[in-house]
PDB file of C-alpha atoms and ligand atoms in Angstrom:
ATOM      1  CA  MET T  22      89.154-102.361 -26.502  1.00 43.00           C
ATOM      2  CA  GLU T  23      92.352-103.872 -25.145  1.00 44.00           C
ATOM      3  CA  SER T  24      95.464-101.880 -24.309  1.00 49.00           C
ATOM      4  CA  ASP T  25      98.026-101.567 -21.556  1.00 50.00           C
ATOM      5  CA  VAL T  26      96.527 -98.258 -20.521  1.00 54.00           C
ATOM      6  CA  PHE T  27      92.825 -99.156 -20.480  1.00 57.00           C
ATOM      7  CA  PRO T  28      91.912-102.525 -18.939  1.00 53.00           C
ATOM      8  CA  ASP T  29      89.329-104.658 -20.723  1.00 56.00           C
ATOM      9  CA  LEU T  30      86.081-103.937 -18.825  1.00 52.00           C
ATOM     10  CA  GLY T  31      84.655-107.399 -19.372  1.00 51.00           C
ATOM     11  CA  LYS T  32      87.733-109.093 -17.950  1.00 49.00           C
ATOM     12  CA  VAL T  33      87.928-106.760 -15.002  1.00 47.00           C
ATOM     13  CA  ALA T  34      84.249-107.378 -14.174  1.00 49.00           C
ATOM     14  CA  GLU T  35      84.768-111.160 -14.596  1.00 48.00           C
ATOM     15  CA  ASN T  36      87.571-111.079 -12.036  1.00 47.00           C
ATOM     16  CA  MET T  37      85.328-109.304  -9.553  1.00 47.00           C
ATOM     17  CA  SER T  38      83.910-112.439  -8.020  1.00 46.00           C
ATOM     18  CA  ASP T  39      87.463-113.764  -7.432  1.00 42.00           C
ATOM     19  CA  GLU T  40      88.588-110.653  -5.637  1.00 44.00           C
ATOM     20  CA  LYS T  41      87.949-110.214  -1.978  1.00 49.00           C
ATOM     21  CA  GLN T  42      86.371-106.803  -2.417  1.00 70.00           C
ATOM     22  CA  ASN T  43      88.587-104.220  -0.863  1.00 93.00           C
ATOM     23  CA  MET T  44      86.266-101.207  -1.022  1.00 96.00           C
ATOM     24  CA  PRO T  45      87.336 -97.566  -1.136  1.00 98.00           C
ATOM     25  CA  HIS T  46      85.794 -95.340   1.537  1.00 98.00           C
ATOM     26  CA  HIS T  47      86.048 -92.282  -0.643  1.00 98.00           C
ATOM     27  CA  VAL T  48      85.763 -92.176  -4.437  1.00 98.00           C
ATOM     28  CA  ALA T  49      86.443 -88.962  -6.357  1.00 99.00           C
ATOM     29  CA  ILE T  50      85.421 -88.618 -10.003  1.00 99.00           C
ATOM     30  CA  ILE T  51      86.398 -86.280 -12.828  1.00 98.00           C
ATOM     31  CA  MET T  52      83.205 -86.604 -14.897  1.00 98.00           C
ATOM     32  CA  ASP T  53      84.566 -85.899 -18.368  1.00 98.00           C
ATOM     33  CA  GLY T  54      83.337 -86.433 -21.926  1.00 98.00           C
ATOM     34  CA  ASN T  55      79.771 -85.067 -21.823  1.00 98.00           C
ATOM     35  CA  GLY T  56      80.409 -82.770 -24.800  1.00 98.00           C
ATOM     36  CA  ARG T  57      82.058 -85.451 -26.955  1.00 98.00           C
ATOM     37  CA  TRP T  58      79.307 -87.927 -26.091  1.00 98.00           C
ATOM     38  CA  ALA T  59      76.694 -85.453 -27.371  1.00 98.00           C
ATOM     39  CA  LYS T  60      78.740 -84.418 -30.396  1.00 98.00           C
ATOM     40  CA  ALA T  61      79.134 -88.044 -31.501  1.00 98.00           C
ATOM     41  CA  ARG T  62      75.327 -88.189 -31.698  1.00 98.00           C
ATOM     42  CA  GLY T  63      74.918 -84.811 -33.390  1.00 98.00           C
ATOM     43  CA  TRP T  64      73.224 -83.438 -30.262  1.00 98.00           C
ATOM     44  CA  PRO T  65      73.809 -80.163 -28.357  1.00 97.00           C
ATOM     45  CA  ARG T  66      76.425 -80.317 -25.591  1.00 97.00           C
ATOM     46  CA  LEU T  67      73.768 -79.685 -22.959  1.00 98.00           C
ATOM     47  CA  LYS T  68      72.150 -83.016 -23.803  1.00 98.00           C
ATOM     48  CA  GLY T  69      75.484 -84.608 -22.811  1.00 98.00           C
ATOM     49  CA  HIS T  70      75.411 -82.796 -19.474  1.00 98.00           C
ATOM     50  CA  GLN T  71      71.782 -83.895 -18.902  1.00 98.00           C
ATOM     51  CA  GLU T  72      72.687 -87.517 -19.514  1.00 98.00           C
ATOM     52  CA  GLY T  73      75.762 -86.926 -17.322  1.00 98.00           C
ATOM     53  CA  ALA T  74      73.440 -85.928 -14.483  1.00 98.00           C
ATOM     54  CA  ASN T  75      71.699 -89.303 -14.922  1.00 98.00           C
ATOM     55  CA  SER T  76      75.085 -91.048 -14.629  1.00 98.00           C
ATOM     56  CA  LEU T  77      75.702 -89.159 -11.398  1.00 98.00           C
ATOM     57  CA  ARG T  78      72.349 -90.403 -10.035  1.00 98.00           C
ATOM     58  CA  ALA T  79      73.259 -93.972 -11.009  1.00 98.00           C
ATOM     59  CA  ILE T  80      76.743 -93.812  -9.441  1.00 98.00           C
ATOM     60  CA  LEU T  81      75.357 -92.281  -6.249  1.00 98.00           C
ATOM     61  CA  ARG T  82      72.982 -95.266  -5.960  1.00 98.00           C
ATOM     62  CA  ALA T  83      75.877 -97.629  -6.683  1.00 98.00           C
ATOM     63  CA  CYS T  84      77.897 -96.007  -3.854  1.00 98.00           C
ATOM     64  CA  ARG T  85      75.004 -96.693  -1.488  1.00 97.00           C
ATOM     65  CA  ASP T  86      74.806-100.325  -2.703  1.00 97.00           C
ATOM     66  CA  HIS T  87      78.568-100.853  -2.258  1.00 97.00           C
ATOM     67  CA  GLY T  88      78.656 -99.103   1.119  1.00 97.00           C
ATOM     68  CA  ILE T  89      80.962 -96.318  -0.100  1.00 98.00           C
ATOM     69  CA  LYS T  90      80.719 -93.433   2.327  1.00 98.00           C
ATOM     70  CA  TYR T  91      82.090 -90.466   0.351  1.00 98.00           C
ATOM     71  CA  LEU T  92      81.592 -89.553  -3.306  1.00 98.00           C
ATOM     72  CA  THR T  93      83.195 -86.327  -4.557  1.00 99.00           C
ATOM     73  CA  VAL T  94      82.455 -85.236  -8.123  1.00 99.00           C
ATOM     74  CA  TYR T  95      83.982 -82.455 -10.215  1.00 98.00           C
ATOM     75  CA  ALA T  96      80.770 -80.805 -11.426  1.00 98.00           C
ATOM     76  CA  PHE T  97      82.107 -77.354 -12.385  1.00 98.00           C
ATOM     77  CA  SER T  98      85.685 -76.146 -12.203  1.00 98.00           C
ATOM     78  CA  SER T  99      86.870 -72.608 -11.536  1.00 97.00           C
ATOM     79  CA  GLU T 100      88.108 -72.696 -15.157  1.00 96.00           C
ATOM     80  CA  ASN T 101      84.705 -73.690 -16.613  1.00 97.00           C
ATOM     81  CA  TRP T 102      83.378 -70.090 -16.334  1.00 98.00           C
ATOM     82  CA  VAL T 103      85.090 -69.272 -19.655  1.00 98.00           C
ATOM     83  CA  ARG T 104      82.723 -71.599 -21.563  1.00 97.00           C
ATOM     84  CA  PRO T 105      79.988 -70.000 -23.720  1.00 97.00           C
ATOM     85  CA  LYS T 106      77.358 -68.215 -21.609  1.00 98.00           C
ATOM     86  CA  SER T 107      74.616 -70.554 -22.829  1.00 97.00           C
ATOM     87  CA  GLU T 108      76.537 -73.643 -21.658  1.00 98.00           C
ATOM     88  CA  VAL T 109      77.326 -72.096 -18.255  1.00 98.00           C
ATOM     89  CA  SER T 110      73.698 -71.089 -17.676  1.00 98.00           C
ATOM     90  CA  GLY T 111      72.533 -74.490 -18.940  1.00 98.00           C
ATOM     91  CA  LEU T 112      74.813 -76.203 -16.418  1.00 98.00           C
ATOM     92  CA  MET T 113      73.635 -73.951 -13.585  1.00 98.00           C
ATOM     93  CA  ASN T 114      69.972 -74.678 -14.436  1.00 98.00           C
ATOM     94  CA  LEU T 115      70.774 -78.380 -14.614  1.00 98.00           C
ATOM     95  CA  LEU T 116      72.351 -78.181 -11.183  1.00 98.00           C
ATOM     96  CA  LYS T 117      69.202 -76.550  -9.748  1.00 97.00           C
ATOM     97  CA  THR T 118      66.988 -79.215 -11.349  1.00 97.00           C
ATOM     98  CA  PHE T 119      69.335 -81.955 -10.130  1.00 97.00           C
ATOM     99  CA  LEU T 120      69.112 -80.687  -6.555  1.00 97.00           C
ATOM    100  CA  ARG T 121      65.304 -80.470  -6.658  1.00 95.00           C
ATOM    101  CA  LYS T 122      64.835 -83.879  -8.301  1.00 95.00           C
ATOM    102  CA  GLN T 123      67.443 -85.587  -6.133  1.00 97.00           C
ATOM    103  CA  GLU T 124      66.404 -84.277  -2.745  1.00 97.00           C
ATOM    104  CA  HIS T 125      63.861 -87.015  -2.084  1.00 98.00           C
ATOM    105  CA  GLU T 126      66.405 -89.741  -2.859  1.00 97.00           C
ATOM    106  CA  LEU T 127      69.061 -88.055  -0.710  1.00 98.00           C
ATOM    107  CA  HIS T 128      66.682 -88.304   2.250  1.00 98.00           C
ATOM    108  CA  GLU T 129      65.619 -91.841   1.382  1.00 97.00           C
ATOM    109  CA  ASN T 130      69.248 -93.017   1.347  1.00 97.00           C
ATOM    110  CA  LYS T 131      70.464 -90.771   4.172  1.00 97.00           C
ATOM    111  CA  VAL T 132      72.946 -88.904   1.993  1.00 98.00           C
ATOM    112  CA  ARG T 133      74.425 -85.649   3.224  1.00 98.00           C
ATOM    113  CA  LEU T 134      74.950 -83.115   0.418  1.00 98.00           C
ATOM    114  CA  ARG T 135      78.069 -80.970   0.730  1.00 98.00           C
ATOM    115  CA  MET T 136      80.063 -78.738  -1.568  1.00 98.00           C
ATOM    116  CA  ILE T 137      83.643 -77.625  -2.109  1.00 98.00           C
ATOM    117  CA  GLY T 138      84.562 -74.557  -4.114  1.00 98.00           C
ATOM    118  CA  ARG T 139      83.702 -70.895  -4.198  1.00 98.00           C
ATOM    119  CA  MET T 140      80.008 -70.781  -3.323  1.00 98.00           C
ATOM    120  CA  ALA T 141      79.916 -66.983  -3.793  1.00 98.00           C
ATOM    121  CA  ASP T 142      80.721 -67.375  -7.541  1.00 98.00           C
ATOM    122  CA  LEU T 143      77.483 -69.289  -8.174  1.00 98.00           C
ATOM    123  CA  PRO T 144      74.219 -67.587  -9.220  1.00 98.00           C
ATOM    124  CA  ALA T 145      72.071 -66.592  -6.204  1.00 98.00           C
ATOM    125  CA  ALA T 146      69.286 -69.077  -7.065  1.00 97.00           C
ATOM    126  CA  VAL T 147      71.800 -71.969  -7.186  1.00 98.00           C
ATOM    127  CA  GLN T 148      73.352 -70.856  -3.889  1.00 98.00           C
ATOM    128  CA  GLN T 149      69.899 -70.802  -2.267  1.00 97.00           C
ATOM    129  CA  GLU T 150      68.982 -74.269  -3.516  1.00 97.00           C
ATOM    130  CA  LEU T 151      72.364 -75.669  -2.453  1.00 98.00           C
ATOM    131  CA  GLU T 152      72.175 -74.098   1.010  1.00 98.00           C
ATOM    132  CA  ARG T 153      68.642 -75.410   1.452  1.00 98.00           C
ATOM    133  CA  VAL T 154      69.427 -79.030   0.500  1.00 98.00           C
ATOM    134  CA  MET T 155      72.753 -79.022   2.389  1.00 98.00           C
ATOM    135  CA  ALA T 156      70.975 -77.816   5.545  1.00 98.00           C
ATOM    136  CA  ALA T 157      68.123 -80.314   5.115  1.00 98.00           C
ATOM    137  CA  THR T 158      70.565 -83.254   4.840  1.00 98.00           C
ATOM    138  CA  ALA T 159      73.241 -82.023   7.275  1.00 98.00           C
ATOM    139  CA  HIS T 160      72.281 -84.565   9.951  1.00 98.00           C
ATOM    140  CA  TYR T 161      73.025 -87.636   7.823  1.00 98.00           C
ATOM    141  CA  THR T 162      76.362 -89.331   8.464  1.00 97.00           C
ATOM    142  CA  GLU T 163      76.182 -92.592   6.468  1.00 96.00           C
ATOM    143  CA  HIS T 164      76.845 -91.232   2.966  1.00 98.00           C
ATOM    144  CA  HIS T 165      78.222 -87.940   1.694  1.00 98.00           C
ATOM    145  CA  LEU T 166      77.795 -86.526  -1.813  1.00 98.00           C
ATOM    146  CA  ILE T 167      80.321 -83.735  -2.297  1.00 99.00           C
ATOM    147  CA  LEU T 168      79.845 -81.474  -5.317  1.00 98.00           C
ATOM    148  CA  ALA T 169      82.935 -79.577  -6.453  1.00 98.00           C
ATOM    149  CA  LEU T 170      81.494 -76.332  -7.833  1.00 98.00           C
ATOM    150  CA  SER T 171      83.530 -73.399  -9.056  1.00 98.00           C
ATOM    151  CA  TYR T 172      86.285 -75.523  -7.571  1.00 98.00           C
ATOM    152  CA  GLY T 173      90.005 -75.224  -8.171  1.00 98.00           C
ATOM    153  CA  SER T 174      92.571 -76.975  -6.054  1.00 98.00           C
ATOM    154  CA  ARG T 175      95.207 -74.258  -6.331  1.00 98.00           C
ATOM    155  CA  THR T 176      92.642 -71.737  -5.066  1.00 98.00           C
ATOM    156  CA  GLU T 177      91.744 -74.058  -2.185  1.00 98.00           C
ATOM    157  CA  ILE T 178      95.405 -74.385  -1.176  1.00 98.00           C
ATOM    158  CA  THR T 179      96.017 -70.631  -1.633  1.00 98.00           C
ATOM    159  CA  GLU T 180      93.051 -69.823   0.633  1.00 98.00           C
ATOM    160  CA  ALA T 181      94.426 -72.270   3.220  1.00 98.00           C
ATOM    161  CA  CYS T 182      97.807 -70.472   3.075  1.00 98.00           C
ATOM    162  CA  ARG T 183      96.078 -67.134   3.647  1.00 98.00           C
ATOM    163  CA  ALA T 184      94.218 -68.471   6.698  1.00 98.00           C
ATOM    164  CA  ILE T 185      97.468 -69.859   8.151  1.00 98.00           C
ATOM    165  CA  ALA T 186      99.313 -66.588   7.441  1.00 98.00           C
ATOM    166  CA  ARG T 187      96.578 -64.673   9.275  1.00 98.00           C
ATOM    167  CA  GLU T 188      97.035 -66.895  12.359  1.00 98.00           C
ATOM    168  CA  VAL T 189     100.810 -66.354  12.239  1.00 98.00           C
ATOM    169  CA  LYS T 190     100.356 -62.581  11.864  1.00 98.00           C
ATOM    170  CA  ALA T 191      97.984 -62.528  14.841  1.00 98.00           C
ATOM    171  CA  GLY T 192     100.652 -64.277  16.911  1.00 98.00           C
ATOM    172  CA  GLN T 193      98.448 -67.378  17.351  1.00 98.00           C
ATOM    173  CA  LEU T 194     100.691 -69.752  15.416  1.00 98.00           C
ATOM    174  CA  ASP T 195     104.455 -70.339  15.415  1.00 98.00           C
ATOM    175  CA  PRO T 196     105.589 -70.857  11.764  1.00 98.00           C
ATOM    176  CA  GLU T 197     107.929 -73.627  12.951  1.00 98.00           C
ATOM    177  CA  LYS T 198     104.897 -75.525  14.260  1.00 98.00           C
ATOM    178  CA  ILE T 199     103.124 -75.625  10.878  1.00 98.00           C
ATOM    179  CA  THR T 200     102.667 -79.251   9.856  1.00 98.00           C
ATOM    180  CA  GLU T 201     100.904 -81.063   7.011  1.00 98.00           C
ATOM    181  CA  GLN T 202      97.995 -81.395   9.438  1.00 98.00           C
ATOM    182  CA  THR T 203      97.867 -77.582   9.849  1.00 98.00           C
ATOM    183  CA  VAL T 204      97.445 -77.215   6.079  1.00 98.00           C
ATOM    184  CA  ALA T 205      94.937 -80.083   5.766  1.00 98.00           C
ATOM    185  CA  GLN T 206      92.822 -78.508   8.528  1.00 98.00           C
ATOM    186  CA  GLN T 207      92.415 -75.337   6.433  1.00 98.00           C
ATOM    187  CA  LEU T 208      91.140 -77.083   3.287  1.00 98.00           C
ATOM    188  CA  TYR T 209      87.402 -76.909   2.445  1.00 98.00           C
ATOM    189  CA  LEU T 210      86.282 -80.113   4.230  1.00 98.00           C
ATOM    190  CA  PRO T 211      88.927 -81.108   6.793  1.00 98.00           C
ATOM    191  CA  ASP T 212      86.766 -83.878   8.267  1.00 98.00           C
ATOM    192  CA  VAL T 213      86.566 -85.795   4.973  1.00 98.00           C
ATOM    193  CA  PRO T 214      89.282 -88.443   4.505  1.00 98.00           C
ATOM    194  CA  ASP T 215      91.419 -88.306   1.347  1.00 98.00           C
ATOM    195  CA  PRO T 216      90.015 -90.143  -1.692  1.00 98.00           C
ATOM    196  CA  ASP T 217      91.167 -93.749  -1.972  1.00 98.00           C
ATOM    197  CA  LEU T 218      90.263 -93.917  -5.643  1.00 98.00           C
ATOM    198  CA  LEU T 219      90.214 -91.200  -8.300  1.00 98.00           C
ATOM    199  CA  ILE T 220      88.319 -92.050 -11.493  1.00 98.00           C
ATOM    200  CA  ARG T 221      88.555 -90.016 -14.681  1.00 98.00           C
ATOM    201  CA  THR T 222      86.287 -90.783 -17.614  1.00 98.00           C
ATOM    202  CA  SER T 223      86.851 -90.065 -21.342  1.00 98.00           C
ATOM    203  CA  GLY T 224      90.467 -91.168 -21.398  1.00 98.00           C
ATOM    204  CA  GLU T 225      92.267 -87.894 -20.648  1.00 97.00           C
ATOM    205  CA  MET T 226      95.388 -88.426 -18.521  1.00 97.00           C
ATOM    206  CA  ARG T 227      95.090 -85.216 -16.510  1.00 97.00           C
ATOM    207  CA  ILE T 228      94.200 -84.126 -12.985  1.00 98.00           C
ATOM    208  CA  SER T 229      92.865 -80.706 -14.080  1.00 98.00           C
ATOM    209  CA  ASN T 230      93.380 -78.877 -10.778  1.00 98.00           C
ATOM    210  CA  PHE T 231      91.216 -81.367  -8.825  1.00 98.00           C
ATOM    211  CA  LEU T 232      92.011 -82.189  -5.160  1.00 98.00           C
ATOM    212  CA  LEU T 233      95.775 -81.846  -5.677  1.00 98.00           C
ATOM    213  CA  TRP T 234      96.580 -82.099  -1.962  1.00 98.00           C
ATOM    214  CA  GLN T 235      94.040 -84.825  -1.168  1.00 98.00           C
ATOM    215  CA  ILE T 236      94.947 -87.272  -3.976  1.00 98.00           C
ATOM    216  CA  SER T 237      98.617 -87.604  -2.999  1.00 97.00           C
ATOM    217  CA  TYR T 238      98.153 -91.340  -2.350  1.00 96.00           C
ATOM    218  CA  SER T 239      94.928 -92.044  -4.246  1.00 98.00           C
ATOM    219  CA  GLU T 240      94.768 -94.889  -6.736  1.00 98.00           C
ATOM    220  CA  LEU T 241      94.066 -93.617 -10.256  1.00 98.00           C
ATOM    221  CA  TYR T 242      91.646 -95.225 -12.701  1.00 98.00           C
ATOM    222  CA  VAL T 243      91.203 -93.764 -16.178  1.00 98.00           C
ATOM    223  CA  THR T 244      88.621 -95.203 -18.547  1.00 98.00           C
ATOM    224  CA  PRO T 245      87.951 -94.235 -22.186  1.00 98.00           C
ATOM    225  CA  VAL T 246      84.181 -94.376 -21.492  1.00 98.00           C
ATOM    226  CA  PHE T 247      82.476 -90.969 -21.722  1.00 98.00           C
ATOM    227  CA  TRP T 248      80.772 -89.892 -18.498  1.00 98.00           C
ATOM    228  CA  PRO T 249      77.155 -90.205 -19.821  1.00 98.00           C
ATOM    229  CA  ASP T 250      77.902 -93.899 -20.538  1.00 98.00           C
ATOM    230  CA  PHE T 251      79.611 -94.506 -17.185  1.00 98.00           C
ATOM    231  CA  ARG T 252      77.032 -96.459 -15.215  1.00 98.00           C
ATOM    232  CA  GLU T 253      76.903 -99.270 -12.599  1.00 98.00           C
ATOM    233  CA  GLN T 254      78.825-101.817 -14.685  1.00 98.00           C
ATOM    234  CA  GLU T 255      81.702 -99.441 -15.452  1.00 98.00           C
ATOM    235  CA  PHE T 256      81.792 -98.375 -11.805  1.00 98.00           C
ATOM    236  CA  ALA T 257      81.882-102.007 -10.666  1.00 98.00           C
ATOM    237  CA  ALA T 258      84.833-102.573 -13.026  1.00 98.00           C
ATOM    238  CA  ALA T 259      86.672 -99.598 -11.497  1.00 98.00           C
ATOM    239  CA  LEU T 260      86.030-100.957  -7.991  1.00 98.00           C
ATOM    240  CA  ALA T 261      87.231-104.421  -9.008  1.00 97.00           C
ATOM    241  CA  ASP T 262      90.406-102.894 -10.421  1.00 97.00           C
ATOM    242  CA  TYR T 263      90.906-100.914  -7.199  1.00 97.00           C
ATOM    243  CA  ALA T 264      90.391-104.070  -5.131  1.00 96.00           C
ATOM    244  CA  LYS T 265      93.464-105.623  -6.787  1.00 95.00           C
ATOM    245  CA  ARG T 266      95.748-102.683  -6.011  1.00 93.00           C
ATOM    246  CA  HIS T 267      98.346-102.965  -3.301  1.00 84.00           C
ATOM    247  CA  ARG T 268      98.653 -99.596  -1.578  1.00 78.00           C
ATOM    248  CA  ARG T 269     102.061 -99.101   0.006  1.00 79.00           C
ATOM    249  CA  PHE T 270     101.979 -95.405   0.990  1.00 83.00           C
ATOM    250  CA  GLY T 271     105.730 -95.174   0.348  1.00 83.00           C
ATOM    251  CA  ASP T 272     106.588 -98.332   2.291  1.00 84.00           C
ATOM    252  CA  ILE T 273     108.132-101.463   0.685  1.00 77.00           C
ATOM    253  CA  LYS T 274     105.632-104.033   2.054  1.00 74.00           C
TER     254      LYS T 274
HETATM  255  C1  LIG Z 308      82.981 -82.349 -18.469  1.00 91.48           C
HETATM  256  O1  LIG Z 308      82.540 -82.707 -19.749  1.00 91.48           O
HETATM  257  C2  LIG Z 308      81.861 -82.090 -17.628  1.00 91.48           C
HETATM  258  C3  LIG Z 308      81.556 -80.902 -17.057  1.00 91.48           C
HETATM  259  C4  LIG Z 308      82.357 -79.680 -17.237  1.00 91.48           C
HETATM  260  C5  LIG Z 308      80.368 -80.741 -16.233  1.00 91.48           C
HETATM  261  C6  LIG Z 308      80.009 -81.927 -15.402  1.00 91.48           C
HETATM  262  C7  LIG Z 308      78.584 -81.861 -15.196  1.00 91.48           C
HETATM  263  C8  LIG Z 308      77.759 -82.901 -15.182  1.00 91.48           C
HETATM  264  C9  LIG Z 308      78.163 -84.313 -15.268  1.00 91.48           C
HETATM  265  C10 LIG Z 308      76.344 -82.600 -15.092  1.00 91.48           C
HETATM  266  C11 LIG Z 308      75.705 -83.187 -13.900  1.00 91.48           C
HETATM  267  C12 LIG Z 308      76.151 -82.629 -12.660  1.00 91.48           C
HETATM  268  C13 LIG Z 308      75.358 -81.974 -11.821  1.00 91.48           C
HETATM  269  C14 LIG Z 308      75.803 -81.721 -10.452  1.00 91.48           C
HETATM  270  C15 LIG Z 308      74.056 -81.499 -12.237  1.00 91.48           C
HETATM  271  P1  LIG Z 308      82.942 -81.761 -20.953  1.00 91.48           P
HETATM  272  O2  LIG Z 308      81.797 -80.861 -21.217  1.00 91.48           O
HETATM  273  O3  LIG Z 308      84.232 -81.075 -20.679  1.00 91.48           O
HETATM  274  O4  LIG Z 308      83.091 -82.836 -22.086  1.00 91.48           O
HETATM  275  P2  LIG Z 308      84.079 -82.763 -23.320  1.00 91.48           P
HETATM  276  O5  LIG Z 308      85.481 -82.794 -22.770  1.00 91.48           O
HETATM  277  O6  LIG Z 308      83.736 -83.985 -24.093  1.00 91.48           O
HETATM  278  O7  LIG Z 308      83.762 -81.490 -24.062  1.00 91.48           O
END
């Protein structure tokens, strides 16, 4: 498929060898299109999510191979709770299975598991599994897999505002001294640098309440490929496209 909006994957991959690979440190992904992928095959939506979990495994390995330190994925938004009960419970079970199956590989590749979002919204069994794997991998520094779960960016920013307001009320902070840094320090993971590259699969041109503060200067890459089909080759094409970008951060250079 060739269009101005979606680059031809073959051509982008071909150009890869010519590009001096300028790698992102942090890649964030809106993993979209699981349902449509399944529907196109006449399969239940959950099958799309299961295959989507396999894509996540593949992209996590690709991040290790490319030396990408941070991978943040939108696994369940604060808006996704309105989906049918069976889909929500299917996704929560899939998450538990993913954590159990993936733990060995996280250790093998020294990946620290982290999460952003409202942990308390998740079922107790998922919280337990998450806490366990996050604690078991907390000492790794080389790679970070960050799962956005019951995550909404407006909620994250609102909670940060509340924390800042509390400090002002307690007389610990002068409102005139509030800077962008003050706000950034109150977000879920203040030590994690902003994403360099934001990928969205399935062709939708939306941000969907994902990392609104953190993606201010991220490069955007939207591909029509559904998430279950997004594997190493598609990821390599996204990285090659990123490598050609000239990031100016508002400057004219
Ligand atoms: C969007 O596709 C995807 C989700 C809401 C869930 C993402 C979950 C996974 C990729 C499963 C693996 C993740 C973990 C951590 C186990 P959609 O259902 O909105 O697709 P559609 O727009 O085609 O309906």
